[in-house]
PDB file of C-alpha atoms in Angstrom:
ATOM      1  CA  MET P   1      43.976 -35.948  26.200  1.00  0.00           C
ATOM      2  CA  SER P   2      44.880 -33.331  23.237  1.00  0.00           C
ATOM      3  CA  ILE P   3      43.240 -29.757  22.398  1.00  0.00           C
ATOM      4  CA  ARG P   4      41.476 -30.361  19.081  1.00  0.00           C
ATOM      5  CA  ARG P   5      40.731 -26.698  18.601  1.00  0.00           C
ATOM      6  CA  LEU P   6      41.266 -23.212  19.949  1.00  0.00           C
ATOM      7  CA  SER P   7      39.464 -20.517  18.405  1.00  0.00           C
ATOM      8  CA  THR P   8      39.086 -16.670  19.312  1.00  0.00           C
ATOM      9  CA  SER P   9      35.785 -15.050  18.192  1.00  0.00           C
ATOM     10  CA  THR P  10      35.346 -12.368  20.702  1.00  0.00           C
ATOM     11  CA  LEU P  11      37.360 -10.371  23.148  1.00  0.00           C
ATOM     12  CA  THR P  12      36.215 -12.444  26.045  1.00  0.00           C
ATOM     13  CA  GLU P  13      37.749 -15.415  24.327  1.00  0.00           C
ATOM     14  CA  GLN P  14      40.887 -13.775  23.291  1.00  0.00           C
ATOM     15  CA  THR P  15      41.404 -12.385  26.574  1.00  0.00           C
ATOM     16  CA  ARG P  16      40.941 -16.167  27.870  1.00  0.00           C
ATOM     17  CA  TYR P  17      43.761 -17.546  25.449  1.00  0.00           C
ATOM     18  CA  ALA P  18      45.901 -14.740  26.408  1.00  0.00           C
ATOM     19  CA  ASN P  19      45.851 -15.576  29.873  1.00  0.00           C
ATOM     20  CA  MET P  20      46.614 -19.471  29.009  1.00  0.00           C
ATOM     21  CA  SER P  21      49.878 -18.645  28.017  1.00  0.00           C
ATOM     22  CA  ALA P  22      50.484 -16.529  31.273  1.00  0.00           C
ATOM     23  CA  GLY P  23      49.647 -19.390  33.383  1.00  0.00           C
ATOM     24  CA  THR P  24      46.104 -18.695  34.511  1.00  0.00           C
ATOM     25  CA  PHE P  25      44.111 -20.860  32.116  1.00  0.00           C
ATOM     26  CA  SER P  26      41.082 -22.510  33.219  1.00  0.00           C
ATOM     27  CA  GLY P  27      38.542 -24.313  31.051  1.00  0.00           C
ATOM     28  CA  GLN P  28      35.877 -27.075  30.670  1.00  0.00           C
ATOM     29  CA  VAL P  29      36.849 -30.410  29.223  1.00  0.00           C
ATOM     30  CA  GLU P  30      34.259 -32.816  28.079  1.00  0.00           C
ATOM     31  CA  TYR P  31      34.818 -36.684  28.415  1.00  0.00           C
ATOM     32  CA  LEU P  32      33.636 -40.122  27.332  1.00  0.00           C
ATOM     33  CA  VAL P  33      35.034 -42.974  29.633  1.00  0.00           C
ATOM     34  CA  ILE P  34      34.279 -46.490  28.748  1.00  0.00           C
ATOM     35  CA  ALA P  35      35.446 -49.384  30.931  1.00  0.00           C
ATOM     36  CA  GLY P  36      36.694 -52.766  29.691  1.00  0.00           C
ATOM     37  CA  GLY P  37      33.883 -55.395  29.338  1.00  0.00           C
ATOM     38  CA  GLY P  38      33.655 -58.402  31.177  1.00  0.00           C
ATOM     39  CA  ALA P  39      34.430 -61.861  29.654  1.00  0.00           C
ATOM     40  CA  GLY P  40      31.913 -64.360  28.772  1.00  0.00           C
ATOM     41  CA  GLY P  41      31.596 -67.529  31.136  1.00  0.00           C
ATOM     42  CA  ASN P  42      32.828 -71.107  30.101  1.00  0.00           C
ATOM     43  CA  GLY P  43      30.737 -74.252  29.053  1.00  0.00           C
ATOM     44  CA  PHE P  44      26.900 -73.398  28.925  1.00  0.00           C
ATOM     45  CA  ALA P  45      27.715 -69.823  29.767  1.00  0.00           C
ATOM     46  CA  GLY P  46      26.341 -66.253  30.204  1.00  0.00           C
ATOM     47  CA  GLY P  47      27.772 -63.093  28.365  1.00  0.00           C
ATOM     48  CA  GLY P  48      30.290 -60.885  29.999  1.00  0.00           C
ATOM     49  CA  GLY P  49      28.553 -57.277  30.698  1.00  0.00           C
ATOM     50  CA  ALA P  50      29.946 -54.316  28.908  1.00  0.00           C
ATOM     51  CA  GLY P  51      32.047 -51.568  30.563  1.00  0.00           C
ATOM     52  CA  GLY P  52      30.638 -48.700  32.352  1.00  0.00           C
ATOM     53  CA  TYR P  53      29.513 -45.643  30.322  1.00  0.00           C
ATOM     54  CA  ARG P  54      30.148 -42.134  31.624  1.00  0.00           C
ATOM     55  CA  SER P  55      29.898 -39.127  29.480  1.00  0.00           C
ATOM     56  CA  SER P  56      29.457 -35.403  29.461  1.00  0.00           C
ATOM     57  CA  LEU P  57      29.303 -34.798  25.757  1.00  0.00           C
ATOM     58  CA  ALA P  58      26.135 -32.571  24.948  1.00  0.00           C
ATOM     59  CA  GLY P  59      23.512 -34.374  23.307  1.00  0.00           C
ATOM     60  CA  GLU P  60      25.013 -37.457  24.553  1.00  0.00           C
ATOM     61  CA  SER P  61      23.361 -39.712  27.645  1.00  0.00           C
ATOM     62  CA  SER P  62      25.547 -41.696  30.041  1.00  0.00           C
ATOM     63  CA  GLY P  63      25.171 -45.203  30.840  1.00  0.00           C
ATOM     64  CA  GLY P  64      21.835 -46.610  31.962  1.00  0.00           C
ATOM     65  CA  GLY P  65      19.725 -43.858  30.301  1.00  0.00           C
ATOM     66  CA  ALA P  66      21.150 -41.323  32.613  1.00  0.00           C
ATOM     67  CA  SER P  67      21.602 -37.658  31.434  1.00  0.00           C
ATOM     68  CA  ALA P  68      24.833 -36.240  30.644  1.00  0.00           C
ATOM     69  CA  GLU P  69      27.079 -35.291  33.247  1.00  0.00           C
ATOM     70  CA  SER P  70      28.829 -32.019  33.897  1.00  0.00           C
ATOM     71  CA  ALA P  71      32.250 -31.104  31.980  1.00  0.00           C
ATOM     72  CA  LEU P  72      35.334 -31.056  33.813  1.00  0.00           C
ATOM     73  CA  THR P  73      36.985 -27.929  35.036  1.00  0.00           C
ATOM     74  CA  ILE P  74      40.657 -28.131  34.486  1.00  0.00           C
ATOM     75  CA  LYS P  75      43.113 -25.049  34.998  1.00  0.00           C
ATOM     76  CA  THR P  76      47.087 -24.853  34.411  1.00  0.00           C
ATOM     77  CA  GLY P  77      48.870 -26.807  36.448  1.00  0.00           C
ATOM     78  CA  ASP P  78      46.442 -29.546  37.383  1.00  0.00           C
ATOM     79  CA  THR P  79      47.495 -33.412  37.044  1.00  0.00           C
ATOM     80  CA  PHE P  80      45.133 -36.103  36.861  1.00  0.00           C
ATOM     81  CA  THR P  81      45.034 -39.919  36.137  1.00  0.00           C
ATOM     82  CA  VAL P  82      44.308 -41.513  32.969  1.00  0.00           C
ATOM     83  CA  THR P  83      43.692 -45.201  32.798  1.00  0.00           C
ATOM     84  CA  VAL P  84      42.161 -47.397  30.301  1.00  0.00           C
ATOM     85  CA  GLY P  85      40.538 -50.542  31.349  1.00  0.00           C
ATOM     86  CA  ALA P  86      41.130 -53.815  29.787  1.00  0.00           C
ATOM     87  CA  GLY P  87      38.568 -56.597  28.948  1.00  0.00           C
ATOM     88  CA  GLY P  88      38.179 -59.600  31.238  1.00  0.00           C
ATOM     89  CA  ALA P  89      40.085 -62.526  31.159  1.00  0.00           C
ATOM     90  CA  ALA P  90      38.485 -65.578  29.778  1.00  0.00           C
ATOM     91  CA  GLU P  91      37.726 -68.448  32.549  1.00  0.00           C
ATOM     92  CA  SER P  92      39.776 -71.020  30.578  1.00  0.00           C
ATOM     93  CA  GLY P  93      38.922 -74.330  32.654  1.00  0.00           C
ATOM     94  CA  ALA P  94      38.118 -77.522  30.633  1.00  0.00           C
ATOM     95  CA  TYR P  95      34.560 -78.588  30.606  1.00  0.00           C
ATOM     96  CA  GLY P  96      33.596 -80.110  33.704  1.00  0.00           C
ATOM     97  CA  SER P  97      36.657 -78.500  35.864  1.00  0.00           C
ATOM     98  CA  ILE P  98      35.281 -74.773  35.486  1.00  0.00           C
ATOM     99  CA  THR P  99      36.315 -73.033  38.651  1.00  0.00           C
ATOM    100  CA  SER P 100      35.081 -69.393  38.166  1.00  0.00           C
ATOM    101  CA  GLN P 101      32.835 -66.845  36.075  1.00  0.00           C
ATOM    102  CA  GLY P 102      34.469 -64.997  33.103  1.00  0.00           C
ATOM    103  CA  GLY P 103      36.684 -62.198  34.330  1.00  0.00           C
ATOM    104  CA  ASP P 104      35.564 -58.854  34.948  1.00  0.00           C
ATOM    105  CA  GLY P 105      36.739 -55.771  32.788  1.00  0.00           C
ATOM    106  CA  SER P 106      39.044 -53.294  34.271  1.00  0.00           C
ATOM    107  CA  ASN P 107      37.870 -49.655  35.380  1.00  0.00           C
ATOM    108  CA  SER P 108      38.946 -46.678  33.319  1.00  0.00           C
ATOM    109  CA  VAL P 109      39.483 -43.641  34.833  1.00  0.00           C
ATOM    110  CA  PHE P 110      39.801 -40.165  33.558  1.00  0.00           C
ATOM    111  CA  SER P 111      40.481 -37.755  36.485  1.00  0.00           C
ATOM    112  CA  THR P 112      37.832 -37.899  38.998  1.00  0.00           C
ATOM    113  CA  ILE P 113      35.694 -39.793  36.702  1.00  0.00           C
ATOM    114  CA  THR P 114      35.680 -43.602  36.932  1.00  0.00           C
ATOM    115  CA  SER P 115      33.615 -46.034  34.873  1.00  0.00           C
ATOM    116  CA  ILE P 116      33.483 -49.637  36.266  1.00  0.00           C
ATOM    117  CA  GLY P 117      34.451 -52.718  34.225  1.00  0.00           C
ATOM    118  CA  GLY P 118      31.708 -54.930  33.035  1.00  0.00           C
ATOM    119  CA  GLY P 119      30.720 -58.044  35.114  1.00  0.00           C
ATOM    120  CA  GLY P 120      32.036 -61.525  33.984  1.00  0.00           C
ATOM    121  CA  GLY P 121      29.519 -63.878  32.485  1.00  0.00           C
ATOM    122  CA  GLY P 122      28.240 -66.893  34.497  1.00  0.00           C
ATOM    123  CA  SER P 123      29.973 -70.458  33.857  1.00  0.00           C
ATOM    124  CA  HIS P 124      28.491 -73.915  33.755  1.00  0.00           C
ATOM    125  CA  SER P 125      29.398 -76.093  36.881  1.00  0.00           C
ATOM    126  CA  GLY P 126      28.388 -74.154  39.889  1.00  0.00           C
ATOM    127  CA  PHE P 127      29.314 -70.704  38.856  1.00  0.00           C
ATOM    128  CA  ASN P 128      26.156 -69.813  37.395  1.00  0.00           C
ATOM    129  CA  THR P 129      25.516 -66.335  38.216  1.00  0.00           C
ATOM    130  CA  GLY P 130      26.924 -63.429  36.586  1.00  0.00           C
ATOM    131  CA  ASN P 131      29.292 -60.916  38.242  1.00  0.00           C
ATOM    132  CA  THR P 132      28.166 -57.364  38.942  1.00  0.00           C
ATOM    133  CA  GLY P 133      30.088 -54.329  37.127  1.00  0.00           C
ATOM    134  CA  GLY P 134      29.348 -51.528  34.860  1.00  0.00           C
ATOM    135  CA  SER P 135      26.920 -53.771  33.060  1.00  0.00           C
ATOM    136  CA  GLY P 136      26.197 -57.054  35.034  1.00  0.00           C
ATOM    137  CA  GLY P 137      27.307 -60.545  33.408  1.00  0.00           C
ATOM    138  CA  GLY P 138      24.776 -62.856  31.990  1.00  0.00           C
ATOM    139  CA  SER P 139      23.800 -65.900  34.091  1.00  0.00           C
ATOM    140  CA  ALA P 140      24.608 -69.374  32.655  1.00  0.00           C
ATOM    141  CA  TYR P 141      21.122 -70.399  33.282  1.00  0.00           C
ATOM    142  CA  GLN P 142      17.802 -68.871  33.117  1.00  0.00           C
ATOM    143  CA  THR P 143      16.902 -69.543  36.817  1.00  0.00           C
ATOM    144  CA  ASP P 144      20.226 -67.906  38.183  1.00  0.00           C
ATOM    145  CA  PRO P 145      20.546 -64.247  38.233  1.00  0.00           C
ATOM    146  CA  GLY P 146      22.771 -62.186  35.943  1.00  0.00           C
ATOM    147  CA  GLY P 147      25.197 -59.656  37.763  1.00  0.00           C
ATOM    148  CA  SER P 148      23.884 -56.251  38.614  1.00  0.00           C
ATOM    149  CA  GLY P 149      24.603 -53.055  36.859  1.00  0.00           C
ATOM    150  CA  THR P 150      26.205 -49.711  38.242  1.00  0.00           C
ATOM    151  CA  ALA P 151      23.761 -47.032  38.333  1.00  0.00           C
ATOM    152  CA  ASN P 152      23.845 -44.313  35.933  1.00  0.00           C
ATOM    153  CA  GLN P 153      26.719 -46.615  33.982  1.00  0.00           C
ATOM    154  CA  GLY P 154      25.322 -49.451  32.539  1.00  0.00           C
TER     155      GLY P 154
END
C-alpha cells in the first residue's frame, strides 16, 4: 500500500495531517482486492472461474454486480495482512488418466477483506463439474453443473 497524495485545502485537513505526525492519524482507505483465477480443466474441459472481486472505489461496483463496499478505516499503529492470491494449478494428467478438476485460485486478502479464489474448471473422465469459488469453474459437459460463485464477488 502506498499513499498517493496528501493535500491540505482546509483548516480541518491541515489539522488532520498535523495530527498524523503526532501519532493520531485516522483515515479511510479505498481498496480493490482480486483473487487468483481458477485453472481450466483437462481434456474436453470447462474454463476456470475468475477470482473474487471486491471494491470500495467510488463509481465502481463489487463482483456479481454488488454495490461498492465501504472503505476501511485505518489509524496509526494498525497492522494488517496483504496477500496476493495465485492462479490455480493445471490438472496435468494425460488424456484418459485425469484425476481432478483444474486447480482453484488462491484467496487475496487486504486487512479484513478477503476475495475468494476462482473455481477450477471441470475435466473430462469423471471430474466434469466445475468447482465453487469467487466465480465458479465451468463444466466439462453441458449436462453437468458449473461451480457456484460467491455472492457479491463473482
